[in-house]
Short mmCIF file of C-alpha atoms in Angstrom, two decimals:
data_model
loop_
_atom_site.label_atom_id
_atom_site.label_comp_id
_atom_site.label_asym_id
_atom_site.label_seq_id
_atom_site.Cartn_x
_atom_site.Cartn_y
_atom_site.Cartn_z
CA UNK N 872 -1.95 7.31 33.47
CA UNK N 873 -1.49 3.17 33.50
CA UNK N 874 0.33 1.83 31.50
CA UNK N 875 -2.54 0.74 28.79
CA UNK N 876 -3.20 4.34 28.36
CA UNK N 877 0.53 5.28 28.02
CA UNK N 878 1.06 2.39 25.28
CA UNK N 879 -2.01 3.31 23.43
CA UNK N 880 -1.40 6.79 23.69
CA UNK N 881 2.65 6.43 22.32
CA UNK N 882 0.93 4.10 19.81
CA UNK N 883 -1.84 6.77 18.34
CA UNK N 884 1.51 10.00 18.72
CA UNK N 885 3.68 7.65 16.55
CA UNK N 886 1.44 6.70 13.99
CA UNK N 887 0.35 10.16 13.41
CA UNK N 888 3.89 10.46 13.22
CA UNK N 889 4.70 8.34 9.96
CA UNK N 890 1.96 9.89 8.46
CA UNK N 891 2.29 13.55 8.94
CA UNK N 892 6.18 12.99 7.81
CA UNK N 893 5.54 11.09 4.60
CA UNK N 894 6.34 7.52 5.71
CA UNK N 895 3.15 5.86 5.09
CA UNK N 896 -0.17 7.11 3.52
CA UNK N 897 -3.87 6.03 3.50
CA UNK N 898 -2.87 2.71 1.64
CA UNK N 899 -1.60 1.63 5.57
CA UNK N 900 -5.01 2.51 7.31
CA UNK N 901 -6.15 0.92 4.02
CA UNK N 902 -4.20 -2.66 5.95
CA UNK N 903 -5.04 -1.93 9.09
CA UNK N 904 -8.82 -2.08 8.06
CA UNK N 905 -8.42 -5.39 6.83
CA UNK N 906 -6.93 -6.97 9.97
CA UNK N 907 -10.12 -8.66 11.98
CA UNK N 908 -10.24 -11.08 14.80
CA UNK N 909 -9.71 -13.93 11.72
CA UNK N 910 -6.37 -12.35 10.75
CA UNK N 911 -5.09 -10.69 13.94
CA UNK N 912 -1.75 -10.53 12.70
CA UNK N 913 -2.51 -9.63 9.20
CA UNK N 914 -0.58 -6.26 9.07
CA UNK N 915 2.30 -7.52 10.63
CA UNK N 916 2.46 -10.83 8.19
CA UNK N 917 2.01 -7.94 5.07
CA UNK N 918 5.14 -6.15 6.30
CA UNK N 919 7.16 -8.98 7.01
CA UNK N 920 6.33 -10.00 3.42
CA UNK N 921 7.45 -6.66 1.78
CA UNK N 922 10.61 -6.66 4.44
CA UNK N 923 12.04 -9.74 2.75
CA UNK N 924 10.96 -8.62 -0.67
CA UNK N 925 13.17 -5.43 -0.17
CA UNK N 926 15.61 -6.86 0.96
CA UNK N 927 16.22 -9.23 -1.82
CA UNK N 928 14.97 -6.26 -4.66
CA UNK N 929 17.75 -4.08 -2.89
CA UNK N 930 20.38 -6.33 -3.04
CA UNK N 931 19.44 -7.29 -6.72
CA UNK N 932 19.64 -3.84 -7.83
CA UNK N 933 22.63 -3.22 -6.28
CA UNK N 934 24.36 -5.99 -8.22
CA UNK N 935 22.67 -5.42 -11.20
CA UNK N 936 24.57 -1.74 -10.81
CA UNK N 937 27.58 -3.41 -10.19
CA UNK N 938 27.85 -5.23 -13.17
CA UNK N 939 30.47 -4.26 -16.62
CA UNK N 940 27.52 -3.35 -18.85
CA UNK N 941 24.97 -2.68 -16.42
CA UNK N 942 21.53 -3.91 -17.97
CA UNK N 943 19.09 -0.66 -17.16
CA UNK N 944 15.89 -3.07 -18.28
CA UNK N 945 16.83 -5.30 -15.48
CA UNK N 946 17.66 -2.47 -12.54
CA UNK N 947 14.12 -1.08 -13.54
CA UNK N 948 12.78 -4.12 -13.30
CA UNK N 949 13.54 -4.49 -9.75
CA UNK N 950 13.04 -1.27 -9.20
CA UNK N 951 9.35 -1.29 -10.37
CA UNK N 952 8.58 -4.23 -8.59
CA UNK N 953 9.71 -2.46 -5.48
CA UNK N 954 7.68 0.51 -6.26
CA UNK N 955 4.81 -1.75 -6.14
CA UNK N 956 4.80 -3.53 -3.24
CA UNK N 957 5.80 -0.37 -1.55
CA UNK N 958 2.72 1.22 -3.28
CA UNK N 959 0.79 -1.81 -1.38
CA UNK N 960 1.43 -1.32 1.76
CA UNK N 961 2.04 2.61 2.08
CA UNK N 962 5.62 3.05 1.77
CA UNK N 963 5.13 6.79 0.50
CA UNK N 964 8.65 7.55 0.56
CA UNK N 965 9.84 4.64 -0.45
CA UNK N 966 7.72 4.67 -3.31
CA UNK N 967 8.37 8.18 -4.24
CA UNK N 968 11.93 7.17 -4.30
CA UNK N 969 11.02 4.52 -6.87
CA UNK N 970 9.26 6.49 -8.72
CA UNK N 971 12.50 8.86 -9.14
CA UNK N 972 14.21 5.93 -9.66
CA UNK N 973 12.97 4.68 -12.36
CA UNK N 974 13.53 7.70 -14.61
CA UNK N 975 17.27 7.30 -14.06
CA UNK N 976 16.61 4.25 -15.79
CA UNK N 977 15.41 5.03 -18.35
CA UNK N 978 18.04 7.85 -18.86
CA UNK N 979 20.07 5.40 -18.65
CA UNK N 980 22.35 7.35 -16.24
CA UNK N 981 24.50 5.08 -13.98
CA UNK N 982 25.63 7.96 -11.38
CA UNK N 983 21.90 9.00 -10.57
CA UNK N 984 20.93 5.54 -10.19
CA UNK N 985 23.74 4.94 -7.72
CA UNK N 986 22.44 7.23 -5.61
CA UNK N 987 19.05 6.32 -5.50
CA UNK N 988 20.02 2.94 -4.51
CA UNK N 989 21.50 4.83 -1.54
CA UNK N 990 18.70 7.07 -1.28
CA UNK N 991 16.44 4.08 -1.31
CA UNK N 992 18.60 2.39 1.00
CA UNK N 993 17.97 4.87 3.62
CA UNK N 994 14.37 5.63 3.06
CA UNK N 995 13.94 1.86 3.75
CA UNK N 996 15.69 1.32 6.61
CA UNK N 997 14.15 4.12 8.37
CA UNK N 998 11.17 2.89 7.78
CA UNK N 999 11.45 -0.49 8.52
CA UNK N 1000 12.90 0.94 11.85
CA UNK N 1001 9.74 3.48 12.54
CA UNK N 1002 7.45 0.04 11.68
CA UNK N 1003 9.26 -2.26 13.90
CA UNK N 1004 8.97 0.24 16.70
CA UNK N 1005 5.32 0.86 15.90
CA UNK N 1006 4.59 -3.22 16.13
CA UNK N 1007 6.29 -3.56 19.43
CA UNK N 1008 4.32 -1.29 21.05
CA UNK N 1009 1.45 -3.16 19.77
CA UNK N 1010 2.60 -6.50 21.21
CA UNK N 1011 3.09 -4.25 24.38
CA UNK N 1012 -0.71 -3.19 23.84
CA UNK N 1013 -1.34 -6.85 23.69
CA UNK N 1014 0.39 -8.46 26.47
CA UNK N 1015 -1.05 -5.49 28.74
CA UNK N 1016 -4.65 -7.21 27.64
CA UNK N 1017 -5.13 -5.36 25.08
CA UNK Y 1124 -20.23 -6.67 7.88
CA UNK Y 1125 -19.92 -9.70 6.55
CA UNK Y 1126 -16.96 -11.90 7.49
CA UNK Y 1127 -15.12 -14.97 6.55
CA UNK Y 1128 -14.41 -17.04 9.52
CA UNK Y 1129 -11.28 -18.48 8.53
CA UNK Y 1130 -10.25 -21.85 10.21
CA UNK Y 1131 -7.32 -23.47 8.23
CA UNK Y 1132 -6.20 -23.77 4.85
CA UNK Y 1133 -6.00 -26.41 3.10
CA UNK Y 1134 -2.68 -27.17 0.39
CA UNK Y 1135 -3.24 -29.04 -2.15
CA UNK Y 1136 -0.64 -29.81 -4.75
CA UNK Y 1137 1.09 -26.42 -3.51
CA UNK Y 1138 -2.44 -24.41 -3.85
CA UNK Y 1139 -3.32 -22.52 -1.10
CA UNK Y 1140 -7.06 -23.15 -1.08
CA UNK Y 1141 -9.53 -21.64 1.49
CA UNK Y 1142 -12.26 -24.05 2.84
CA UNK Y 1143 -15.10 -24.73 0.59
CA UNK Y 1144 -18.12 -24.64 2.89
CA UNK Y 1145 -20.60 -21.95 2.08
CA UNK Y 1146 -21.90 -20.70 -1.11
CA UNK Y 1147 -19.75 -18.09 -1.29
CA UNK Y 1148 -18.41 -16.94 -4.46
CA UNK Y 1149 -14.75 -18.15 -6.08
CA UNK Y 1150 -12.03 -16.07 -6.75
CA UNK Y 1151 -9.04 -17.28 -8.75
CA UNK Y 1152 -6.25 -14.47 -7.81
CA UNK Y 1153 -3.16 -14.30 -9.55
CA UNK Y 1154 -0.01 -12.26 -8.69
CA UNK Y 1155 3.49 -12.96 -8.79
CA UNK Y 1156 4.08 -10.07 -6.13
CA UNK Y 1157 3.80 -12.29 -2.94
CA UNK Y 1158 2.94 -8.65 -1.04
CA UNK Y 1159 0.25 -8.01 -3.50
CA UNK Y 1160 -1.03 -11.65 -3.36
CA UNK Y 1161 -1.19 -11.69 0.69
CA UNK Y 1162 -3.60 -8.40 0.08
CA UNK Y 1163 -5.74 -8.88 -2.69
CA UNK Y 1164 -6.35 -12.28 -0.81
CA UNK Y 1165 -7.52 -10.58 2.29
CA UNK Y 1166 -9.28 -7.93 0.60
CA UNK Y 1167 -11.13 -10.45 -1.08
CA UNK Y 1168 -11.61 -12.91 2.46
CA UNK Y 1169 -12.89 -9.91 3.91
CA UNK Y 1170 -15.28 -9.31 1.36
CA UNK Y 1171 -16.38 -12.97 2.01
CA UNK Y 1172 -15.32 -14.82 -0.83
CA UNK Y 1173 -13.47 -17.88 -1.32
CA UNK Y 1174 -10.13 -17.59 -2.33
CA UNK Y 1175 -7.56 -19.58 -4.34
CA UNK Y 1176 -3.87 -17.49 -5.08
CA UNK Y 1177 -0.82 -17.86 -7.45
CA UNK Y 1178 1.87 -16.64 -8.73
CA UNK Y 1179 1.67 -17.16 -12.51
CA UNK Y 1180 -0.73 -17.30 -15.40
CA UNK Y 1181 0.68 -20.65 -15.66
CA UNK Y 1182 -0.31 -21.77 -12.36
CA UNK Y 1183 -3.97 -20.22 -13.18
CA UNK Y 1184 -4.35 -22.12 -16.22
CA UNK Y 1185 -3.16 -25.12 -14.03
CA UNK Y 1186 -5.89 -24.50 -11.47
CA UNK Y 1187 -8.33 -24.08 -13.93
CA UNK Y 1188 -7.60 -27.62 -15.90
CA UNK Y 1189 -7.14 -25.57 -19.23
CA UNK Y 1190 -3.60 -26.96 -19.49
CA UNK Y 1191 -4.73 -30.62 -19.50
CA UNK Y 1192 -7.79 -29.71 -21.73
CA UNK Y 1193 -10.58 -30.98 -19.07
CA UNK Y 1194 -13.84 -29.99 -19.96
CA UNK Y 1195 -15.33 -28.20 -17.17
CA UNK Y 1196 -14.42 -25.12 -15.43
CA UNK Y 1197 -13.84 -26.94 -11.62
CA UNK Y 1198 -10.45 -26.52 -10.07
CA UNK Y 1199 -9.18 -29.37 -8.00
CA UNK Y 1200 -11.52 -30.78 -5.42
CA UNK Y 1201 -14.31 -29.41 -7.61
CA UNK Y 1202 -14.14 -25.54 -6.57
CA UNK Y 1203 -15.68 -23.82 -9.22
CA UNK Y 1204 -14.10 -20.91 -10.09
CA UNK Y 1205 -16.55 -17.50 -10.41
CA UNK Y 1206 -14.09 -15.17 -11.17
CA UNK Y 1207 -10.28 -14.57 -12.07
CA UNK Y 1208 -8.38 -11.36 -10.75
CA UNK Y 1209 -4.78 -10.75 -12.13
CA UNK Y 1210 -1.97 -9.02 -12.46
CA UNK Y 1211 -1.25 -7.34 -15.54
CA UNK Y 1212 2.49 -6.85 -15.51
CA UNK Y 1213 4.03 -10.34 -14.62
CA UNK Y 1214 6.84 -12.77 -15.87
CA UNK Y 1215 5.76 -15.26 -18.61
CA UNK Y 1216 2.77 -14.67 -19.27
CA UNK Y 1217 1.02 -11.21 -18.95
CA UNK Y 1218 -2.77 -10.55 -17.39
CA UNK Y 1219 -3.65 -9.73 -20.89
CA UNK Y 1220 -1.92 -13.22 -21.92
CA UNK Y 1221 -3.70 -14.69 -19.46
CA UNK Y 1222 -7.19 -13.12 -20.55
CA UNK Y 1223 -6.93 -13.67 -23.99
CA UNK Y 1224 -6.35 -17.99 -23.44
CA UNK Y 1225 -9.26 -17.82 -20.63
CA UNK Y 1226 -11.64 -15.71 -23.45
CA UNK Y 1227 -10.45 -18.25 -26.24
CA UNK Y 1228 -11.30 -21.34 -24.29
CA UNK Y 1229 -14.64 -22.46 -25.01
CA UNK Y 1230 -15.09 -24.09 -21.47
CA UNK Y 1231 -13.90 -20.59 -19.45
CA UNK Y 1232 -14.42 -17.68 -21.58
CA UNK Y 1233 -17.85 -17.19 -19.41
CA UNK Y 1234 -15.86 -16.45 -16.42
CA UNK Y 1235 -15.78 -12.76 -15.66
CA UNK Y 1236 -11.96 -11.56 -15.84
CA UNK Y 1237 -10.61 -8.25 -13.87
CA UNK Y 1238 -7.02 -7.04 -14.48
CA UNK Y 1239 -5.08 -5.51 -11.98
CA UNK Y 1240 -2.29 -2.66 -12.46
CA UNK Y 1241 -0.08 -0.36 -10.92
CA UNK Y 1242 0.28 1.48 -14.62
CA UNK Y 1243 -2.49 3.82 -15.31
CA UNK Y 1244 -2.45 3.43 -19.02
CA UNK Y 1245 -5.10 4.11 -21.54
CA UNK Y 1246 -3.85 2.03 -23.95
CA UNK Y 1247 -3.69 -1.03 -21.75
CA UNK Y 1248 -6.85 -0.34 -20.13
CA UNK Y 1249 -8.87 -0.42 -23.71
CA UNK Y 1250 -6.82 -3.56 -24.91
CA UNK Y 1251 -7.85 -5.18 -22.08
CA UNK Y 1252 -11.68 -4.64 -22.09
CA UNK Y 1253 -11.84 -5.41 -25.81
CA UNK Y 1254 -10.29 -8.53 -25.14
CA UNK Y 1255 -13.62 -9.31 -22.66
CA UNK Y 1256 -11.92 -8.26 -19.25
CA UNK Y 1257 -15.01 -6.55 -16.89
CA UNK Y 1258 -12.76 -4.49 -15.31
CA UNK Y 1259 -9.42 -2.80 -14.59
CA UNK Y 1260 -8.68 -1.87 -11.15
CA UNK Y 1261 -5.76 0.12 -10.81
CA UNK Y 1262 -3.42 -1.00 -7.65
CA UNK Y 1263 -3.24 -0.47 -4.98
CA UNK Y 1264 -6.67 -2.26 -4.83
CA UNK Y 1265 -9.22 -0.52 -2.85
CA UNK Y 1266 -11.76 -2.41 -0.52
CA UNK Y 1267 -14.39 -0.61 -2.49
CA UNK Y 1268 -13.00 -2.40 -5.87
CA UNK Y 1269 -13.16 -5.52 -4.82
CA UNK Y 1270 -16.86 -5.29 -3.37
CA UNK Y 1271 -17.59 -4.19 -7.17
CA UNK Y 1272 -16.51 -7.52 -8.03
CA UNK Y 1273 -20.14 -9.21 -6.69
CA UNK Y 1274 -21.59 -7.16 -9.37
CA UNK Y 1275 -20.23 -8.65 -12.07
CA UNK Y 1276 -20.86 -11.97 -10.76
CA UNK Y 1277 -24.36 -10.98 -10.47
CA UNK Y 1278 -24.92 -9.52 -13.64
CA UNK Y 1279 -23.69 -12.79 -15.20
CA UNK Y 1280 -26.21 -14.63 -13.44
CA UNK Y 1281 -29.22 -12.04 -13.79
CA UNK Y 1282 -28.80 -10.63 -17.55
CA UNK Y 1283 -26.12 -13.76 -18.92
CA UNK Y 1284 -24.36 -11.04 -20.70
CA UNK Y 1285 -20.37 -12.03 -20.86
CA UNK Y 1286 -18.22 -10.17 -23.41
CA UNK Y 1287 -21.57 -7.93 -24.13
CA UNK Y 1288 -21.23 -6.39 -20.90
CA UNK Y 1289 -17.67 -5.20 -21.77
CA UNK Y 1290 -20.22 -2.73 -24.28
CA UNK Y 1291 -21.63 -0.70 -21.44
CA UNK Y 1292 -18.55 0.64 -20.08
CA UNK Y 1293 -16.66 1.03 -23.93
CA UNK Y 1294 -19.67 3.78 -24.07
CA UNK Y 1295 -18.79 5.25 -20.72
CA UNK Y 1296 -14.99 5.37 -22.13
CA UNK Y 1297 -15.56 6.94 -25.03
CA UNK Y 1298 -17.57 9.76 -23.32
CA UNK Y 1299 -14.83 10.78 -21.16
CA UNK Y 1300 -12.08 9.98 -24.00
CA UNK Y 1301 -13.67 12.48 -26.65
CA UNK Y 1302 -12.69 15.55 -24.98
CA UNK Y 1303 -9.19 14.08 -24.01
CA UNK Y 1304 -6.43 15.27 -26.28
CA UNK Y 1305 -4.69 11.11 -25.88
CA UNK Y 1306 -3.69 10.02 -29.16
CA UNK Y 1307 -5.95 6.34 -28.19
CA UNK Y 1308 -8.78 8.30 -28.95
CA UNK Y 1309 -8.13 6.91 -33.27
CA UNK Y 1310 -7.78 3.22 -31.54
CA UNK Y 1311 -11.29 3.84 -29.82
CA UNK Y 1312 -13.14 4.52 -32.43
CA UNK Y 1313 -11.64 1.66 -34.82
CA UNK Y 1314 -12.09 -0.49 -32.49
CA UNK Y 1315 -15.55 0.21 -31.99
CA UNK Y 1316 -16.94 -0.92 -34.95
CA UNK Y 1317 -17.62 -4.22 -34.68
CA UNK Y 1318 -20.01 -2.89 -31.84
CA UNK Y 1319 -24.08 -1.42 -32.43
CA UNK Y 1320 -23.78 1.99 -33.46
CA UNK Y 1321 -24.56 4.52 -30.43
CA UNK Y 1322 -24.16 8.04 -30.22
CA UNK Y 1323 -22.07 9.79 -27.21
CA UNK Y 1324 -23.62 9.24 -24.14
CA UNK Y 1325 -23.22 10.85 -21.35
CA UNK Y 1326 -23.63 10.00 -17.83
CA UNK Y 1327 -26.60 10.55 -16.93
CA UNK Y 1328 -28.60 9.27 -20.48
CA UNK Y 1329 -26.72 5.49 -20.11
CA UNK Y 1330 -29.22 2.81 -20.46
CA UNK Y 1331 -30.65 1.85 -17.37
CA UNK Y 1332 -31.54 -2.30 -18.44
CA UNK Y 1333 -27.32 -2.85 -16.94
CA UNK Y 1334 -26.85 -1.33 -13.89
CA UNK Y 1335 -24.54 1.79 -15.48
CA UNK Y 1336 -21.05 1.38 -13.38
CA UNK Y 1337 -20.63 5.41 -13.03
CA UNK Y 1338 -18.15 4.77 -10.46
CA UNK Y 1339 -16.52 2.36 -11.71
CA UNK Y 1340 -12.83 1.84 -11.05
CA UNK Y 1341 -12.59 2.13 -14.41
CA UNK Y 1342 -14.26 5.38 -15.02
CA UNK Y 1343 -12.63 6.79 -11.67
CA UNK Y 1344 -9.38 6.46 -13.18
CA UNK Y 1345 -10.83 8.05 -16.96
CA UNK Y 1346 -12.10 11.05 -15.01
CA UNK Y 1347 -8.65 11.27 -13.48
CA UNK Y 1348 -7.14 11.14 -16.67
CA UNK Y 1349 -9.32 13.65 -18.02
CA UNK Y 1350 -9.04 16.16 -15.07
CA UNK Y 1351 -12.17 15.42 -13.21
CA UNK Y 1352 -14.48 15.27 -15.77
CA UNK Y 1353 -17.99 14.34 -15.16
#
């Protein structure tokens, strides 16, 4: 097999991958569909977005945790803005996680919410890990002409 | 299908502002999710309109010249805008904020409004098509929703019905709401009366003059409330 075939092929196997475990659901085909020869890049640009955007929502919940009187409006906040833009691009764990989340908030119940930072934490870097993997292959698939 | 052949963007006074060179239809997006802004714009470039996006209800009213009272409903450079699609749940001002000073403007209450939302709420949904929004998509956005969208810019153009329109799917609501056990079902029906008087309709008796949205996003997400019901 060349090496074309072998790229697309580990391409195809780890996509099917991410969505038979839970990582990403329709809403990513749902992206992919929109990327055309205008917007080549498009899915990539997307994910870079929401990368950044975690980032920061993480680190604001995590501080909004940290605080004396820790301000529950203000962790779900972040929280359901996360949700979203995970919601937008596919993030099905992720989301799910949000989802969760946000209930501890509500409760008001510091030691759950703790641990879904953590738990969201995870889910996120594991996915930005299985994405990052999943775009170099296509640059691979690219600079092999395709 | 049709496509957009996108060559460069143009920024004016920190608008990102696609090229105005066809007659294709202008949508005024607003989001203050930069993710959800990057996709409702491509949705909508894919589906060959003409897009302007930003983050605030602020920065719409901006666009639109409603904050320095001019009296026509051109954006800068003279892009008229066709239609507004926003976010329901941002900082500031809301969607529903942001539809109620569009629908109280004499100069851009014509403009067909959609609201966008990740919260699947009744409640919200009915407040926001009494104030004169055509639709409610719930996100994420579907390809499919946003082709809807040349509908209503149609049927402004074909049957010049505005805030009428919103009548057509209120019917379709309250078909699927009556058998629902939601406690909104008291705010339907008080709400209703400023409308013509109608009976229940059901699907498949709507009046045919409007094309009858029967898959709607709208009425997608009713059925789903109700448990599939047709």
């Amino acid at each position: 097999m060349d090496v074309m075939s072998q790229l697309q092929r580990q391409w195809l196997e780890h996509s099917a991958f991410l969505r038979k475990e839970g990582y990403l659901d329709d809403q990513f085909e749902q992206l992919q569909k929109l990327q055309d020869e205008s917007s080549p890049d498009f899915v990539i640009e997307v994910v870079s977005i929401f990368f950044d955007d975690s980032e920061k929502l993480l680190s604001n919940m995590a501080r909004a945790l940290e605080q004396k009187v820790v301000d529950f409006k203000q962790v779900d906040a972040h929280v359901h803005q996360f949700k979203g833009s995970s919601a937008s691009i596919g993030a099905m764990r992720v989301k799910n996680v949000c989802i969760e989340f946000r209930n501890y908030c509500e409760a008001q119940n510091l030691e759950e919410c703790l641990r879904c930072t953590r738990k969201l934490q995870f889910e996120y870097s594991v996915l930005k890990n299985q994405l990052e993997y999943l775009f170099r292959l296509e640059q691979q698939i690219r600079a092999a002409g395709g | 299908m049709e496509r957009n052949v996108f060559v460069s963007r143009r920024r004016i006074d920190g608008f990102d502002v696609s090229p105005s060179d066809s007659a294709e239809a202008h949508v005024l997006a607003v989001d203050d999710s930069l993710v959800d802004r990057k996709f409702i714009e491509q949705l909508l470039k894919i589906s060959s309109f003409k897009v302007t996006a930003v983050d605030s209800g602020r920065r719409a009213l901006q666009f639109l010249g409603l904050d320095e009272e001019k009296s026509s409903s051109v954006g800068f450079d003279g892009l008229k805008v066709d239609l507004i699609i926003t976010d329901y749940c941002m900082p500031g001002m809301t969607g529903y904020e942001l539809l109620k000073k569009i629908k109280e403007s004499s100069n851009f209450r014509e403009i067909p409004v959609v609201i966008m939302s990740s919260e699947n709420v009744i409640a919200r949904i009915d407040r926001c098509l009494e104030e004169g929004a055509e639709d409610f998509f719930v996100k994420p956005v579907k390809l499919s929703d946003v082709k809807r969208l040349k509908d209503y810019m149609m049927r402004e153009v074909r049957f010049g019905t505005t805030n009428s329109g919103g009548t057509n799917k209120r019917k379709l609501q309250e078909s699927c709401d009556l058998t629902s056990s939601e406690p909104s079902i008291s705010s339907l029906s008080s709400s209703s009366s400023d409308s013509p008087s109608r009976s229940p309709i059901s699907p498949s008796s709507a009046p045919s003059s409007i094309p009858t949205p029967l898959d709607s996003p709208v009425r997608r997400l009713k059925m789903t409330n109700t448990g599939g019901l047709i």
